[in-house]
């Protein structure tokens, strides 16, 4: 069974994709740090770098965005054979101070600003509209030649003149009427953007892409998803309205969760979620993999661990590598690891075993919607993989560098501890008569939490419970200790005595 489970709190939304009871994708969107990929901006070129064939564009963010020459040339060049852009100079396309319309294609990651393009694309349920080029394409994931021809013919009849359209994978088996509705929706959206881009001065945002839940409905929710469950009434009502607009047949699969047990606990996601940030992942056989990340690449090491096999060493190594290949594909997808990935499989001398391990890795990676490429295995058993880097890794949203070990290890960040505080306050409200609650945390965590004092105040107003968070010198960075619960007068007296 495939399910999408959404846990929404005041400051954060977590969305989990479950396949056969396994967590395979996890997305986190925070109130103060929402995704910007897909957003469209009126920007101003601040600097053109001929030596890098690129330019920096101010779109109103903390760091200027990066525009490469390939993303600045007229979009029709993208579909000409053997086009390498070597003969096109960035300085001939744009000038410093020029106002341009750009769309974010990659989130700001680390010290790098967002990557942008002038090739605007508007994704719908079944089609992607490209207003600046006349082109018709079909997703490569649709492999049936007969179906590709049928889709092209159906879309040609509804395609706007002088505009491009790409048929998405989810369009397989759909008819012209569905495509027509999609095109009408996208054209209305484009007309709104056209009006917006004429107003105001750069830098400014002129179109904001869907939020996490709506984007998931548009991009992932299909007949392959058996249930879409969320614990927030507003999200639920909004989801019903959007699904009614783009795919009414799926409305019955949307559910509102109203049980007392936390939604991630109920669906057994919490434990799997915790494993998604561990360095060492144990395999069912007793072997394990170790995942280490640097800014440039990710290295994954495979070990036999406790697994001793039952036939011979070669068979033990093969079975460990085979199981590891499937787990590695899952972890890349779950953690959203992008860039260069080096996998150190245990050495195998049997060529047939090597081929079967690579096939297992490739088959498992085929489930991944992010573009991934395997470049083969070396004689040392090293496999090089490249995976498109679009957004921040999961660990960067959940962890921060540990001040105790000067960055060699990591601890939970304040956002996660605030999330846990809200969960404890909610449990207190549901299961006790307490009017107030006192927490203790590490002093550094305390300072981080109270950078924005309104957060605790909002929690108090939401749940009707007085909250004190106190620093405790010997508390670990990951600890959230409940000192006491009870009547406000009693807790106030206790706080004054500490």
Tab-separated table of C-alpha atoms in Angstrom, residues 20-376:
chain	number	residue	atom	x	y	z
A	20	UNK	CA	4.791	-0.901	1.334
A	21	UNK	CA	5.002	0.367	4.951
A	22	UNK	CA	8.470	1.869	4.359
A	23	UNK	CA	9.305	5.577	4.563
A	24	UNK	CA	10.894	6.430	1.185
A	25	UNK	CA	10.591	10.234	0.953
A	26	UNK	CA	10.290	12.912	3.621
A	27	UNK	CA	9.696	16.627	3.047
A	28	UNK	CA	9.840	19.396	5.637
A	29	UNK	CA	8.535	22.911	5.073
A	30	UNK	CA	8.840	25.531	7.797
A	31	UNK	CA	6.827	28.688	8.294
A	32	UNK	CA	9.984	30.859	8.247
A	33	UNK	CA	11.923	28.908	5.594
A	34	UNK	CA	9.658	27.846	2.747
A	35	UNK	CA	10.877	26.326	-0.484
A	36	UNK	CA	11.443	28.782	-3.359
A	37	UNK	CA	12.042	26.405	-6.303
A	38	UNK	CA	9.395	27.191	-8.929
A	39	UNK	CA	8.920	30.779	-7.750
A	40	UNK	CA	9.172	33.471	-10.453
A	41	UNK	CA	10.875	36.820	-9.800
A	42	UNK	CA	11.496	40.107	-11.534
A	43	UNK	CA	15.228	40.422	-10.886
A	44	UNK	CA	18.032	42.869	-11.648
A	45	UNK	CA	21.393	41.741	-13.060
A	46	UNK	CA	24.101	42.864	-10.604
A	47	UNK	CA	27.195	41.411	-12.249
A	48	UNK	CA	28.107	39.644	-15.520
A	49	UNK	CA	31.101	37.272	-15.418
A	50	UNK	CA	32.320	36.486	-18.976
A	51	UNK	CA	35.029	34.154	-17.644
A	52	UNK	CA	32.416	31.977	-15.941
A	53	UNK	CA	29.771	32.411	-18.673
A	54	UNK	CA	27.361	33.395	-15.924
A	55	UNK	CA	25.744	36.326	-14.135
A	56	UNK	CA	24.490	37.200	-10.669
A	57	UNK	CA	20.887	38.369	-10.365
A	58	UNK	CA	19.342	40.140	-7.377
A	59	UNK	CA	15.885	38.634	-6.786
A	60	UNK	CA	15.417	40.020	-3.287
A	61	UNK	CA	16.933	37.136	-1.317
A	62	UNK	CA	19.839	37.243	1.146
A	63	UNK	CA	22.262	36.038	-1.552
A	64	UNK	CA	22.194	36.923	-5.237
A	65	UNK	CA	21.032	34.142	-7.535
A	66	UNK	CA	23.228	32.513	-10.195
A	67	UNK	CA	22.282	32.521	-13.901
A	68	UNK	CA	24.345	30.328	-16.260
A	69	UNK	CA	24.565	31.083	-19.991
A	70	UNK	CA	22.630	27.921	-20.870
A	71	UNK	CA	19.713	29.247	-18.813
A	72	UNK	CA	19.897	32.726	-20.336
A	73	UNK	CA	19.778	31.931	-24.088
A	74	UNK	CA	16.375	31.910	-25.845
A	75	UNK	CA	14.604	28.690	-24.911
A	76	UNK	CA	14.196	27.376	-28.468
A	77	UNK	CA	17.970	26.737	-28.547
A	78	UNK	CA	17.425	24.043	-25.899
A	79	UNK	CA	15.855	21.734	-28.437
A	80	UNK	CA	18.321	22.125	-31.290
A	81	UNK	CA	20.604	19.155	-31.785
A	82	UNK	CA	24.273	19.447	-30.792
A	83	UNK	CA	23.751	22.874	-29.190
A	84	UNK	CA	26.625	23.433	-26.720
A	85	UNK	CA	26.349	27.227	-26.196
A	86	UNK	CA	30.136	27.566	-26.691
A	87	UNK	CA	29.669	30.268	-29.312
A	88	UNK	CA	27.259	32.330	-27.200
A	89	UNK	CA	28.734	34.864	-24.763
A	90	UNK	CA	26.815	35.770	-21.613
A	91	UNK	CA	27.764	39.455	-22.039
A	92	UNK	CA	25.898	39.504	-25.360
A	93	UNK	CA	22.698	38.274	-23.733
A	94	UNK	CA	22.361	40.402	-20.605
A	95	UNK	CA	23.887	43.573	-19.141
A	96	UNK	CA	24.454	44.782	-15.556
A	97	UNK	CA	21.424	46.701	-14.288
A	98	UNK	CA	19.045	44.971	-16.702
A	99	UNK	CA	15.676	43.780	-15.345
A	100	UNK	CA	14.851	40.165	-16.262
A	101	UNK	CA	12.194	37.602	-15.381
A	102	UNK	CA	13.697	34.437	-13.854
A	103	UNK	CA	12.472	31.255	-12.185
A	104	UNK	CA	14.289	29.428	-9.368
A	105	UNK	CA	15.462	25.925	-10.359
A	106	UNK	CA	17.640	25.125	-7.343
A	107	UNK	CA	17.389	26.173	-3.702
A	108	UNK	CA	20.186	28.182	-2.038
A	109	UNK	CA	22.466	25.511	-0.536
A	110	UNK	CA	25.221	26.307	1.967
A	111	UNK	CA	27.211	29.318	0.771
A	112	UNK	CA	25.678	29.238	-2.717
A	113	UNK	CA	22.736	31.364	-3.814
A	114	UNK	CA	19.725	30.034	-5.713
A	115	UNK	CA	20.161	28.957	-9.333
A	116	UNK	CA	17.733	30.614	-11.751
A	117	UNK	CA	16.681	30.383	-15.389
A	118	UNK	CA	14.924	32.623	-17.894
A	119	UNK	CA	13.165	29.518	-19.282
A	120	UNK	CA	9.862	29.726	-17.430
A	121	UNK	CA	7.943	26.471	-16.902
A	122	UNK	CA	4.529	26.098	-15.257
A	123	UNK	CA	3.719	22.544	-14.125
A	124	UNK	CA	0.111	21.388	-14.115
A	125	UNK	CA	-1.369	18.028	-13.221
A	126	UNK	CA	-0.570	16.308	-16.523
A	127	UNK	CA	1.315	18.905	-18.569
A	128	UNK	CA	4.098	21.454	-18.161
A	129	UNK	CA	3.584	24.741	-20.019
A	130	UNK	CA	6.647	26.522	-21.492
A	131	UNK	CA	5.446	29.987	-22.588
A	132	UNK	CA	8.685	31.030	-24.312
A	133	UNK	CA	9.197	28.179	-26.781
A	134	UNK	CA	7.252	26.176	-29.373
A	135	UNK	CA	7.963	22.554	-28.457
A	136	UNK	CA	6.129	19.315	-27.674
A	137	UNK	CA	7.773	16.574	-25.622
A	138	UNK	CA	6.806	13.479	-23.624
A	139	UNK	CA	8.341	12.288	-20.340
A	140	UNK	CA	11.094	9.699	-20.857
A	141	UNK	CA	9.535	7.579	-18.120
A	142	UNK	CA	6.699	6.758	-20.526
A	143	UNK	CA	8.466	4.011	-22.474
A	144	UNK	CA	5.679	2.640	-24.707
A	145	UNK	CA	6.198	4.098	-28.194
A	146	UNK	CA	2.536	3.582	-29.020
A	147	UNK	CA	1.453	5.538	-25.927
A	148	UNK	CA	3.961	8.320	-26.660
A	149	UNK	CA	2.523	8.756	-30.169
A	150	UNK	CA	-1.048	8.775	-28.790
A	151	UNK	CA	-0.188	11.375	-26.154
A	152	UNK	CA	1.567	13.639	-28.644
A	153	UNK	CA	-1.424	13.517	-30.960
A	154	UNK	CA	-3.883	14.311	-28.131
A	155	UNK	CA	-1.798	17.186	-26.761
A	156	UNK	CA	-1.169	18.708	-30.203
A	157	UNK	CA	-4.906	19.376	-30.450
A	158	UNK	CA	-4.954	21.465	-27.254
A	159	UNK	CA	-1.435	22.963	-27.284
A	160	UNK	CA	-1.466	26.780	-27.353
A	161	UNK	CA	0.045	28.364	-30.460
A	162	UNK	CA	3.715	29.405	-30.130
A	163	UNK	CA	3.995	27.799	-26.703
A	164	UNK	CA	5.692	24.604	-25.576
A	165	UNK	CA	4.244	21.659	-23.664
A	166	UNK	CA	5.852	18.650	-21.982
A	167	UNK	CA	3.641	15.671	-21.134
A	168	UNK	CA	4.260	14.453	-17.557
A	169	UNK	CA	4.555	10.784	-16.559
A	170	UNK	CA	1.232	10.885	-14.699
A	171	UNK	CA	-0.517	11.702	-18.013
A	172	UNK	CA	-0.109	8.113	-19.218
A	173	UNK	CA	-3.532	6.750	-20.187
A	174	UNK	CA	-5.305	10.129	-19.866
A	175	UNK	CA	-7.519	11.650	-22.572
A	176	UNK	CA	-7.694	14.983	-24.421
A	177	UNK	CA	-10.359	16.407	-22.069
A	178	UNK	CA	-7.997	16.092	-19.075
A	179	UNK	CA	-5.245	17.842	-21.035
A	180	UNK	CA	-7.612	20.599	-22.127
A	181	UNK	CA	-8.576	21.368	-18.508
A	182	UNK	CA	-4.892	21.453	-17.568
A	183	UNK	CA	-4.039	23.858	-20.394
A	184	UNK	CA	-6.908	26.218	-19.429
A	185	UNK	CA	-5.667	26.317	-15.838
A	186	UNK	CA	-2.042	26.953	-16.887
A	187	UNK	CA	-2.957	29.668	-19.391
A	188	UNK	CA	-4.948	31.554	-16.722
A	189	UNK	CA	-1.920	31.285	-14.448
A	190	UNK	CA	0.389	32.604	-17.170
A	191	UNK	CA	-1.927	35.550	-17.924
A	192	UNK	CA	-1.795	36.482	-14.229
A	193	UNK	CA	2.038	36.307	-14.280
A	194	UNK	CA	2.151	38.434	-17.450
A	195	UNK	CA	0.184	41.170	-15.667
A	196	UNK	CA	2.289	40.937	-12.510
A	197	UNK	CA	5.635	41.247	-14.300
A	198	UNK	CA	4.646	44.657	-15.684
A	199	UNK	CA	3.993	46.036	-12.218
A	200	UNK	CA	6.533	47.314	-9.672
A	201	UNK	CA	10.317	47.454	-9.680
A	202	UNK	CA	12.918	44.706	-9.367
A	203	UNK	CA	13.660	42.824	-7.248
A	204	UNK	CA	10.242	41.375	-6.445
A	205	UNK	CA	8.439	38.022	-6.528
A	206	UNK	CA	5.713	37.835	-9.163
A	207	UNK	CA	4.602	34.216	-8.720
A	208	UNK	CA	4.810	31.828	-5.765
A	209	UNK	CA	4.628	28.094	-6.414
A	210	UNK	CA	2.230	25.849	-4.463
A	211	UNK	CA	2.992	25.037	-0.821
A	212	UNK	CA	4.163	21.541	0.187
A	213	UNK	CA	0.729	19.865	0.461
A	214	UNK	CA	-0.706	21.370	-2.749
A	215	UNK	CA	2.527	20.680	-4.646
A	216	UNK	CA	2.384	17.033	-3.548
A	217	UNK	CA	-1.217	16.754	-4.741
A	218	UNK	CA	-0.221	18.191	-8.114
A	219	UNK	CA	3.022	16.220	-8.590
A	220	UNK	CA	2.696	12.919	-6.693
A	221	UNK	CA	-0.902	12.154	-5.742
A	222	UNK	CA	-2.284	9.739	-8.349
A	223	UNK	CA	-4.107	6.408	-8.638
A	224	UNK	CA	-0.878	4.790	-7.367
A	225	UNK	CA	-1.446	6.414	-3.939
A	226	UNK	CA	-4.013	4.538	-1.859
A	227	UNK	CA	-4.420	7.080	0.970
A	228	UNK	CA	-3.582	10.745	1.557
A	229	UNK	CA	-3.930	11.427	5.300
A	230	UNK	CA	-3.441	14.756	7.103
A	231	UNK	CA	-4.022	15.976	10.655
A	232	UNK	CA	-4.874	19.609	9.866
A	233	UNK	CA	-8.450	20.626	9.007
A	234	UNK	CA	-7.418	23.572	6.804
A	235	UNK	CA	-4.999	21.405	4.814
A	236	UNK	CA	-7.736	18.793	4.454
A	237	UNK	CA	-10.336	21.260	3.135
A	238	UNK	CA	-7.797	22.850	0.769
A	239	UNK	CA	-6.733	19.429	-0.514
A	240	UNK	CA	-10.348	18.457	-1.248
A	241	UNK	CA	-10.866	21.678	-3.214
A	242	UNK	CA	-7.677	21.253	-5.259
A	243	UNK	CA	-8.315	17.552	-5.986
A	244	UNK	CA	-11.884	18.381	-6.977
A	245	UNK	CA	-10.407	20.787	-9.525
A	246	UNK	CA	-7.638	18.618	-10.992
A	247	UNK	CA	-8.576	14.975	-10.286
A	248	UNK	CA	-12.039	14.466	-8.691
A	249	UNK	CA	-11.812	10.658	-8.819
A	250	UNK	CA	-9.167	10.770	-6.045
A	251	UNK	CA	-11.273	12.711	-3.491
A	252	UNK	CA	-12.335	9.551	-1.663
A	253	UNK	CA	-8.687	8.743	-0.892
A	254	UNK	CA	-8.164	11.922	1.150
A	255	UNK	CA	-8.674	11.473	4.896
A	256	UNK	CA	-8.591	13.712	7.961
A	257	UNK	CA	-6.772	12.126	10.920
A	258	UNK	CA	-8.350	12.909	14.315
A	259	UNK	CA	-7.013	10.218	16.650
A	260	UNK	CA	-5.247	11.133	19.936
A	261	UNK	CA	-2.026	9.273	19.078
A	262	UNK	CA	0.437	11.380	17.077
A	263	UNK	CA	-0.061	10.763	13.348
A	264	UNK	CA	3.580	9.757	12.653
A	265	UNK	CA	3.495	7.331	15.577
A	266	UNK	CA	0.185	5.844	14.433
A	267	UNK	CA	1.596	5.116	10.977
A	268	UNK	CA	4.944	3.896	12.402
A	269	UNK	CA	6.906	6.706	10.732
A	270	UNK	CA	8.621	8.146	13.813
A	271	UNK	CA	11.225	5.349	14.177
A	272	UNK	CA	12.017	5.288	10.462
A	273	UNK	CA	12.258	9.085	10.544
A	274	UNK	CA	14.874	8.941	13.323
A	275	UNK	CA	16.910	6.435	11.294
A	276	UNK	CA	17.047	8.900	8.394
A	277	UNK	CA	19.707	10.973	10.167
A	278	UNK	CA	21.852	8.117	11.507
A	279	UNK	CA	25.375	7.688	10.150
A	280	UNK	CA	25.243	3.879	10.364
A	281	UNK	CA	22.291	1.970	8.862
A	282	UNK	CA	21.949	-1.711	9.735
A	283	UNK	CA	20.755	-4.157	7.086
A	284	UNK	CA	18.343	-6.997	7.873
A	285	UNK	CA	21.062	-9.597	7.222
A	286	UNK	CA	23.357	-8.098	9.869
A	287	UNK	CA	25.534	-6.096	7.493
A	288	UNK	CA	25.530	-2.294	7.541
A	289	UNK	CA	26.276	0.817	5.511
A	290	UNK	CA	27.948	4.021	6.714
A	291	UNK	CA	27.041	7.371	5.136
A	292	UNK	CA	29.472	10.304	5.362
A	293	UNK	CA	28.894	13.635	3.645
A	294	UNK	CA	31.217	16.471	2.684
A	295	UNK	CA	30.393	19.654	0.791
A	296	UNK	CA	31.681	18.143	-2.469
A	297	UNK	CA	30.456	14.544	-2.289
A	298	UNK	CA	28.895	11.751	-0.244
A	299	UNK	CA	30.731	8.509	0.535
A	300	UNK	CA	28.875	5.303	1.414
A	301	UNK	CA	30.782	2.311	2.804
A	302	UNK	CA	29.364	-1.237	2.811
A	303	UNK	CA	30.355	-3.766	5.516
A	304	UNK	CA	29.369	-7.374	6.308
A	305	UNK	CA	29.058	-6.541	10.026
A	306	UNK	CA	27.429	-9.417	11.944
A	307	UNK	CA	26.502	-11.317	8.777
A	308	UNK	CA	28.688	-14.444	8.356
A	309	UNK	CA	26.727	-16.203	5.610
A	310	UNK	CA	26.176	-19.937	5.208
A	311	UNK	CA	27.976	-20.992	1.994
A	312	UNK	CA	31.299	-19.222	1.421
A	313	UNK	CA	32.914	-15.773	1.614
A	314	UNK	CA	32.073	-14.794	-1.976
A	315	UNK	CA	28.398	-15.591	-1.445
A	316	UNK	CA	28.342	-13.673	1.867
A	317	UNK	CA	29.899	-10.622	0.208
A	318	UNK	CA	27.485	-10.813	-2.742
A	319	UNK	CA	24.373	-11.029	-0.555
A	320	UNK	CA	25.567	-8.139	1.634
A	321	UNK	CA	26.279	-5.962	-1.436
A	322	UNK	CA	22.927	-6.879	-2.994
A	323	UNK	CA	20.986	-5.876	0.118
A	324	UNK	CA	23.139	-2.750	0.511
A	325	UNK	CA	22.425	-1.665	-3.091
A	326	UNK	CA	18.686	-1.586	-2.388
A	327	UNK	CA	19.152	0.227	0.936
A	328	UNK	CA	21.517	2.797	-0.625
A	329	UNK	CA	18.955	3.687	-3.312
A	330	UNK	CA	16.341	4.116	-0.576
A	331	UNK	CA	18.620	6.304	1.569
A	332	UNK	CA	19.607	8.582	-1.346
A	333	UNK	CA	15.938	9.195	-2.001
A	334	UNK	CA	14.909	9.552	1.650
A	335	UNK	CA	17.763	11.890	2.638
A	336	UNK	CA	17.625	13.701	-0.723
A	337	UNK	CA	21.381	13.373	-1.196
A	338	UNK	CA	22.513	15.130	-4.379
A	339	UNK	CA	25.747	15.704	-6.284
A	340	UNK	CA	28.519	13.078	-6.506
A	341	UNK	CA	28.042	9.861	-4.508
A	342	UNK	CA	30.819	7.263	-4.140
A	343	UNK	CA	29.791	3.800	-2.940
A	344	UNK	CA	32.494	1.466	-1.617
A	345	UNK	CA	31.001	-1.989	-2.082
A	346	UNK	CA	32.855	-4.987	-0.642
A	347	UNK	CA	35.247	-6.363	-3.290
A	348	UNK	CA	33.811	-9.119	-5.516
A	349	UNK	CA	35.831	-11.248	-7.945
A	350	UNK	CA	32.813	-12.822	-9.644
A	351	UNK	CA	31.849	-10.635	-12.649
A	352	UNK	CA	28.311	-12.017	-12.669
A	353	UNK	CA	27.856	-10.924	-9.045
A	354	UNK	CA	29.179	-7.439	-9.885
A	355	UNK	CA	26.665	-7.113	-12.735
A	356	UNK	CA	23.768	-8.302	-10.575
A	357	UNK	CA	24.593	-5.812	-7.803
A	358	UNK	CA	24.710	-2.940	-10.314
A	359	UNK	CA	21.389	-4.088	-11.813
A	360	UNK	CA	19.792	-4.190	-8.341
A	361	UNK	CA	21.072	-0.663	-7.651
A	362	UNK	CA	19.743	0.621	-10.976
A	363	UNK	CA	16.340	-1.017	-10.533
A	364	UNK	CA	15.986	0.475	-7.041
A	365	UNK	CA	17.014	3.928	-8.294
A	366	UNK	CA	14.353	3.775	-11.031
A	367	UNK	CA	11.762	4.502	-8.322
A	368	UNK	CA	13.467	7.833	-7.656
A	369	UNK	CA	11.805	10.852	-9.318
A	370	UNK	CA	15.060	12.825	-9.114
A	371	UNK	CA	17.431	12.320	-12.050
A	372	UNK	CA	20.148	9.807	-11.080
A	373	UNK	CA	22.936	8.218	-13.132
A	374	UNK	CA	25.233	5.258	-12.339
A	375	UNK	CA	28.679	5.564	-13.935
A	376	UNK	CA	29.811	1.967	-13.312
